[in-house]
Amino acid sequence: MKIKLPVLAIILFTFFSCEELDKLTEFNVSDNFGTTLEVSIPEDASTTWSQEVSVDLASNEQVQQNLDYVQNVTITNLSFEITDYIGAVDTQLTEVSINIAGTSITINEAIILKTADDNNQTFPIGTKEQWAIIAAYLKQAESVTATLTGIVSATPVEFNVVIDVKATITIDVI
């Protein structure tokens, strides 16, 4: 015998308070929604660099199946790392800026690309307040485009920017 969803909801509502029932229908999905941006600047090209990359919550299958039920998004880490560097030993990346969801985040230090890659150095991005703005945007839009800009001190260079976006998405199915 099949019990229909509305009947089941009435039965559950009878036995549990609204708050308890709401807790039963919520679950969290924690994942790394990061991405890798490949940067290649040829010799004699402009040393000013700008590229876009998207971060998409729907890249997680559980989130994708429940996009209409996303109740909250919380970012728990936002950082980047330089990997796979090819270029002069002393090439620096300066004036690094990341614009996400209308929030501009500036990295004030010069990054020596080879040293950062060799040391697996991680660079934190933004403040918890900025993370909250980005999370609120993701709650409504499910994906966001990040624009990264900077200036390299020499060309040619190649490197990856591995962006780490750890987030917890609260889904409430009722």
PDB file of C-alpha atoms in Angstrom:
ATOM      1  CA  MET A   1       0.000   0.000   0.000  1.00  0.00           C
ATOM      2  CA  LYS A   2       1.388   3.406  -0.966  1.00  0.00           C
ATOM      3  CA  ILE A   3       1.201   6.346   1.407  1.00  0.00           C
ATOM      4  CA  LYS A   4       1.092   9.630  -0.422  1.00  0.00           C
ATOM      5  CA  LEU A   5       3.448  12.433   0.532  1.00  0.00           C
ATOM      6  CA  PRO A   6       0.727  14.791   1.896  1.00  0.00           C
ATOM      7  CA  VAL A   7      -0.615  12.045   4.180  1.00  0.00           C
ATOM      8  CA  LEU A   8       2.893  11.287   5.376  1.00  0.00           C
ATOM      9  CA  ALA A   9       3.498  14.997   6.033  1.00  0.00           C
ATOM     10  CA  ILE A  10       0.298  15.210   8.132  1.00  0.00           C
ATOM     11  CA  ILE A  11       1.300  12.149  10.140  1.00  0.00           C
ATOM     12  CA  LEU A  12       4.806  13.525  10.762  1.00  0.00           C
ATOM     13  CA  PHE A  13       3.404  16.953  11.644  1.00  0.00           C
ATOM     14  CA  THR A  14       1.083  15.338  14.199  1.00  0.00           C
ATOM     15  CA  PHE A  15       3.934  13.635  16.002  1.00  0.00           C
ATOM     16  CA  PHE A  16       6.556  16.342  15.773  1.00  0.00           C
ATOM     17  CA  SER A  17       6.558  20.057  16.423  1.00  0.00           C
ATOM     18  CA  CYS A  18       7.191  22.364  13.470  1.00  0.00           C
ATOM     19  CA  GLU A  19      10.782  22.955  14.554  1.00  0.00           C
ATOM     20  CA  GLU A  20      11.489  19.249  14.999  1.00  0.00           C
ATOM     21  CA  LEU A  21       9.886  18.469  11.641  1.00  0.00           C
ATOM     22  CA  ASP A  22      11.930  21.200   9.964  1.00  0.00           C
ATOM     23  CA  LYS A  23      15.132  19.690  11.380  1.00  0.00           C
ATOM     24  CA  LEU A  24      14.130  16.278   9.997  1.00  0.00           C
ATOM     25  CA  THR A  25      13.760  17.682   6.475  1.00  0.00           C
ATOM     26  CA  GLU A  26      17.075  19.584   6.440  1.00  0.00           C
ATOM     27  CA  PHE A  27      20.468  18.278   5.469  1.00  0.00           C
ATOM     28  CA  ASN A  28      23.862  19.828   4.766  1.00  0.00           C
ATOM     29  CA  VAL A  29      26.096  19.233   1.785  1.00  0.00           C
ATOM     30  CA  SER A  30      29.732  20.201   2.340  1.00  0.00           C
ATOM     31  CA  ASP A  31      32.028  20.176  -0.653  1.00  0.00           C
ATOM     32  CA  ASN A  32      34.937  21.911  -2.329  1.00  0.00           C
ATOM     33  CA  PHE A  33      33.524  23.932  -5.204  1.00  0.00           C
ATOM     34  CA  GLY A  34      36.933  25.109  -6.267  1.00  0.00           C
ATOM     35  CA  THR A  35      38.320  25.263  -9.750  1.00  0.00           C
ATOM     36  CA  THR A  36      41.617  25.662 -11.567  1.00  0.00           C
ATOM     37  CA  LEU A  37      42.441  28.582 -13.808  1.00  0.00           C
ATOM     38  CA  GLU A  38      45.218  27.991 -16.357  1.00  0.00           C
ATOM     39  CA  VAL A  39      47.300  31.089 -17.080  1.00  0.00           C
ATOM     40  CA  SER A  40      49.615  31.352 -20.069  1.00  0.00           C
ATOM     41  CA  ILE A  41      51.214  34.679 -20.977  1.00  0.00           C
ATOM     42  CA  PRO A  42      53.501  34.492 -24.039  1.00  0.00           C
ATOM     43  CA  GLU A  43      56.778  36.334 -24.449  1.00  0.00           C
ATOM     44  CA  ASP A  44      56.448  40.040 -25.263  1.00  0.00           C
ATOM     45  CA  ALA A  45      52.734  40.011 -24.349  1.00  0.00           C
ATOM     46  CA  SER A  46      51.173  42.501 -21.982  1.00  0.00           C
ATOM     47  CA  THR A  47      52.184  41.831 -18.412  1.00  0.00           C
ATOM     48  CA  THR A  48      48.695  42.749 -17.197  1.00  0.00           C
ATOM     49  CA  TRP A  49      46.650  39.596 -16.819  1.00  0.00           C
ATOM     50  CA  SER A  50      42.889  39.113 -16.441  1.00  0.00           C
ATOM     51  CA  GLN A  51      40.802  35.946 -16.655  1.00  0.00           C
ATOM     52  CA  GLU A  52      37.377  34.726 -15.580  1.00  0.00           C
ATOM     53  CA  VAL A  53      36.360  31.465 -13.990  1.00  0.00           C
ATOM     54  CA  SER A  54      33.006  30.189 -12.732  1.00  0.00           C
ATOM     55  CA  VAL A  55      32.190  28.522  -9.442  1.00  0.00           C
ATOM     56  CA  ASP A  56      29.034  26.432  -9.703  1.00  0.00           C
ATOM     57  CA  LEU A  57      27.211  24.868  -6.743  1.00  0.00           C
ATOM     58  CA  ALA A  58      25.384  22.549  -9.164  1.00  0.00           C
ATOM     59  CA  SER A  59      28.689  20.783  -9.791  1.00  0.00           C
ATOM     60  CA  ASN A  60      27.720  18.731  -6.733  1.00  0.00           C
ATOM     61  CA  GLU A  61      25.038  16.188  -7.694  1.00  0.00           C
ATOM     62  CA  GLN A  62      23.148  16.412  -4.369  1.00  0.00           C
ATOM     63  CA  VAL A  63      22.949  20.184  -4.648  1.00  0.00           C
ATOM     64  CA  GLN A  64      21.968  20.005  -8.314  1.00  0.00           C
ATOM     65  CA  GLN A  65      19.061  17.684  -7.489  1.00  0.00           C
ATOM     66  CA  ASN A  66      17.839  20.063  -4.770  1.00  0.00           C
ATOM     67  CA  LEU A  67      18.529  23.547  -6.186  1.00  0.00           C
ATOM     68  CA  ASP A  68      14.983  24.686  -5.475  1.00  0.00           C
ATOM     69  CA  TYR A  69      15.377  23.789  -1.804  1.00  0.00           C
ATOM     70  CA  VAL A  70      18.646  25.583  -0.977  1.00  0.00           C
ATOM     71  CA  GLN A  71      18.003  27.343   2.316  1.00  0.00           C
ATOM     72  CA  ASN A  72      21.478  28.622   3.111  1.00  0.00           C
ATOM     73  CA  VAL A  73      25.037  28.741   1.762  1.00  0.00           C
ATOM     74  CA  THR A  74      28.007  29.169   4.094  1.00  0.00           C
ATOM     75  CA  ILE A  75      31.543  29.580   2.788  1.00  0.00           C
ATOM     76  CA  THR A  76      34.059  28.064   5.197  1.00  0.00           C
ATOM     77  CA  ASN A  77      37.238  28.695   3.179  1.00  0.00           C
ATOM     78  CA  LEU A  78      38.225  30.838   0.219  1.00  0.00           C
ATOM     79  CA  SER A  79      41.852  30.717  -0.886  1.00  0.00           C
ATOM     80  CA  PHE A  80      44.117  30.096  -3.856  1.00  0.00           C
ATOM     81  CA  GLU A  81      47.405  28.391  -4.603  1.00  0.00           C
ATOM     82  CA  ILE A  82      49.879  28.734  -7.487  1.00  0.00           C
ATOM     83  CA  THR A  83      50.835  25.425  -9.147  1.00  0.00           C
ATOM     84  CA  ASP A  84      52.736  24.162 -12.196  1.00  0.00           C
ATOM     85  CA  TYR A  85      54.779  27.351 -12.615  1.00  0.00           C
ATOM     86  CA  ILE A  86      57.003  27.689 -15.685  1.00  0.00           C
ATOM     87  CA  GLY A  87      59.020  30.877 -16.116  1.00  0.00           C
ATOM     88  CA  ALA A  88      61.861  32.932 -14.698  1.00  0.00           C
ATOM     89  CA  VAL A  89      62.820  32.168 -11.105  1.00  0.00           C
ATOM     90  CA  ASP A  90      62.145  35.678  -9.811  1.00  0.00           C
ATOM     91  CA  THR A  91      58.916  36.554 -11.672  1.00  0.00           C
ATOM     92  CA  GLN A  92      56.443  38.285  -9.392  1.00  0.00           C
ATOM     93  CA  LEU A  93      52.679  38.592  -9.534  1.00  0.00           C
ATOM     94  CA  THR A  94      51.512  41.940  -8.136  1.00  0.00           C
ATOM     95  CA  GLU A  95      48.325  43.986  -7.872  1.00  0.00           C
ATOM     96  CA  VAL A  96      46.266  40.797  -7.618  1.00  0.00           C
ATOM     97  CA  SER A  97      42.559  41.430  -7.439  1.00  0.00           C
ATOM     98  CA  ILE A  98      39.616  39.041  -7.402  1.00  0.00           C
ATOM     99  CA  ASN A  99      36.100  40.254  -8.107  1.00  0.00           C
ATOM    100  CA  ILE A 100      33.314  37.858  -7.096  1.00  0.00           C
ATOM    101  CA  ALA A 101      29.619  38.748  -6.967  1.00  0.00           C
ATOM    102  CA  GLY A 102      30.390  42.457  -6.963  1.00  0.00           C
ATOM    103  CA  THR A 103      32.851  42.020  -4.106  1.00  0.00           C
ATOM    104  CA  SER A 104      36.400  43.129  -4.912  1.00  0.00           C
ATOM    105  CA  ILE A 105      39.172  41.486  -2.917  1.00  0.00           C
ATOM    106  CA  THR A 106      42.769  42.714  -3.240  1.00  0.00           C
ATOM    107  CA  ILE A 107      45.879  40.729  -2.354  1.00  0.00           C
ATOM    108  CA  ASN A 108      48.348  43.370  -1.170  1.00  0.00           C
ATOM    109  CA  GLU A 109      51.511  41.305  -1.230  1.00  0.00           C
ATOM    110  CA  ALA A 110      53.770  40.549  -4.196  1.00  0.00           C
ATOM    111  CA  ILE A 111      53.825  36.836  -4.990  1.00  0.00           C
ATOM    112  CA  ILE A 112      57.044  35.286  -6.282  1.00  0.00           C
ATOM    113  CA  LEU A 113      55.436  32.646  -8.479  1.00  0.00           C
ATOM    114  CA  LYS A 114      58.167  29.966  -8.377  1.00  0.00           C
ATOM    115  CA  THR A 115      58.579  30.268  -4.612  1.00  0.00           C
ATOM    116  CA  ALA A 116      54.809  30.088  -4.060  1.00  0.00           C
ATOM    117  CA  ASP A 117      54.591  26.974  -6.248  1.00  0.00           C
ATOM    118  CA  ASP A 118      57.637  25.267  -4.710  1.00  0.00           C
ATOM    119  CA  ASN A 119      56.383  25.912  -1.159  1.00  0.00           C
ATOM    120  CA  ASN A 120      52.739  24.998  -1.894  1.00  0.00           C
ATOM    121  CA  GLN A 121      51.856  28.361  -0.399  1.00  0.00           C
ATOM    122  CA  THR A 122      48.147  29.028   0.115  1.00  0.00           C
ATOM    123  CA  PHE A 123      46.826  32.588  -0.053  1.00  0.00           C
ATOM    124  CA  PRO A 124      43.627  33.329   1.898  1.00  0.00           C
ATOM    125  CA  ILE A 125      41.103  35.455   0.035  1.00  0.00           C
ATOM    126  CA  GLY A 126      38.788  37.957   1.695  1.00  0.00           C
ATOM    127  CA  THR A 127      37.145  38.281   5.063  1.00  0.00           C
ATOM    128  CA  LYS A 128      34.257  36.384   6.618  1.00  0.00           C
ATOM    129  CA  GLU A 129      32.029  39.363   5.813  1.00  0.00           C
ATOM    130  CA  GLN A 130      33.016  39.156   2.134  1.00  0.00           C
ATOM    131  CA  TRP A 131      32.458  35.384   2.199  1.00  0.00           C
ATOM    132  CA  ALA A 132      28.944  36.003   3.538  1.00  0.00           C
ATOM    133  CA  ILE A 133      28.181  38.387   0.636  1.00  0.00           C
ATOM    134  CA  ILE A 134      29.414  35.821  -1.887  1.00  0.00           C
ATOM    135  CA  ALA A 135      27.462  33.037  -0.134  1.00  0.00           C
ATOM    136  CA  ALA A 136      24.260  35.105  -0.211  1.00  0.00           C
ATOM    137  CA  TYR A 137      24.774  35.614  -3.937  1.00  0.00           C
ATOM    138  CA  LEU A 138      25.326  31.867  -4.461  1.00  0.00           C
ATOM    139  CA  LYS A 139      22.143  31.074  -2.532  1.00  0.00           C
ATOM    140  CA  GLN A 140      20.161  33.004  -5.138  1.00  0.00           C
ATOM    141  CA  ALA A 141      22.197  32.346  -8.293  1.00  0.00           C
ATOM    142  CA  GLU A 142      23.766  28.870  -7.832  1.00  0.00           C
ATOM    143  CA  SER A 143      26.892  29.950  -9.747  1.00  0.00           C
ATOM    144  CA  VAL A 144      29.179  32.959  -9.748  1.00  0.00           C
ATOM    145  CA  THR A 145      31.891  34.260 -12.056  1.00  0.00           C
ATOM    146  CA  ALA A 146      35.170  35.328 -10.509  1.00  0.00           C
ATOM    147  CA  THR A 147      37.482  37.693 -12.384  1.00  0.00           C
ATOM    148  CA  LEU A 148      41.146  37.496 -11.435  1.00  0.00           C
ATOM    149  CA  THR A 149      43.584  40.219 -12.456  1.00  0.00           C
ATOM    150  CA  GLY A 150      47.217  40.970 -11.771  1.00  0.00           C
ATOM    151  CA  ILE A 151      50.522  42.054 -13.240  1.00  0.00           C
ATOM    152  CA  VAL A 152      53.456  39.718 -13.863  1.00  0.00           C
ATOM    153  CA  SER A 153      56.960  41.165 -13.809  1.00  0.00           C
ATOM    154  CA  ALA A 154      58.232  39.100 -16.763  1.00  0.00           C
ATOM    155  CA  THR A 155      57.021  37.011 -19.671  1.00  0.00           C
ATOM    156  CA  PRO A 156      56.700  34.271 -20.811  1.00  0.00           C
ATOM    157  CA  VAL A 157      55.019  32.556 -17.856  1.00  0.00           C
ATOM    158  CA  GLU A 158      52.633  29.692 -17.314  1.00  0.00           C
ATOM    159  CA  PHE A 159      50.977  28.726 -14.065  1.00  0.00           C
ATOM    160  CA  ASN A 160      47.729  27.514 -12.596  1.00  0.00           C
ATOM    161  CA  VAL A 161      45.665  29.319  -9.995  1.00  0.00           C
ATOM    162  CA  VAL A 162      43.891  26.666  -7.947  1.00  0.00           C
ATOM    163  CA  ILE A 163      40.932  28.327  -6.257  1.00  0.00           C
ATOM    164  CA  ASP A 164      39.629  26.596  -3.132  1.00  0.00           C
ATOM    165  CA  VAL A 165      35.998  27.368  -2.263  1.00  0.00           C
ATOM    166  CA  LYS A 166      34.810  25.202   0.593  1.00  0.00           C
ATOM    167  CA  ALA A 167      31.119  25.645   1.318  1.00  0.00           C
ATOM    168  CA  THR A 168      28.271  24.072   3.214  1.00  0.00           C
ATOM    169  CA  ILE A 169      24.860  24.196   1.559  1.00  0.00           C
ATOM    170  CA  THR A 170      21.815  23.688   3.763  1.00  0.00           C
ATOM    171  CA  ILE A 171      18.942  22.069   1.890  1.00  0.00           C
ATOM    172  CA  ASP A 172      15.412  21.953   3.324  1.00  0.00           C
ATOM    173  CA  VAL A 173      13.169  19.676   1.281  1.00  0.00           C
ATOM    174  CA  ILE A 174       9.919  20.835   2.908  1.00  0.00           C
TER     175      ILE A 174
END
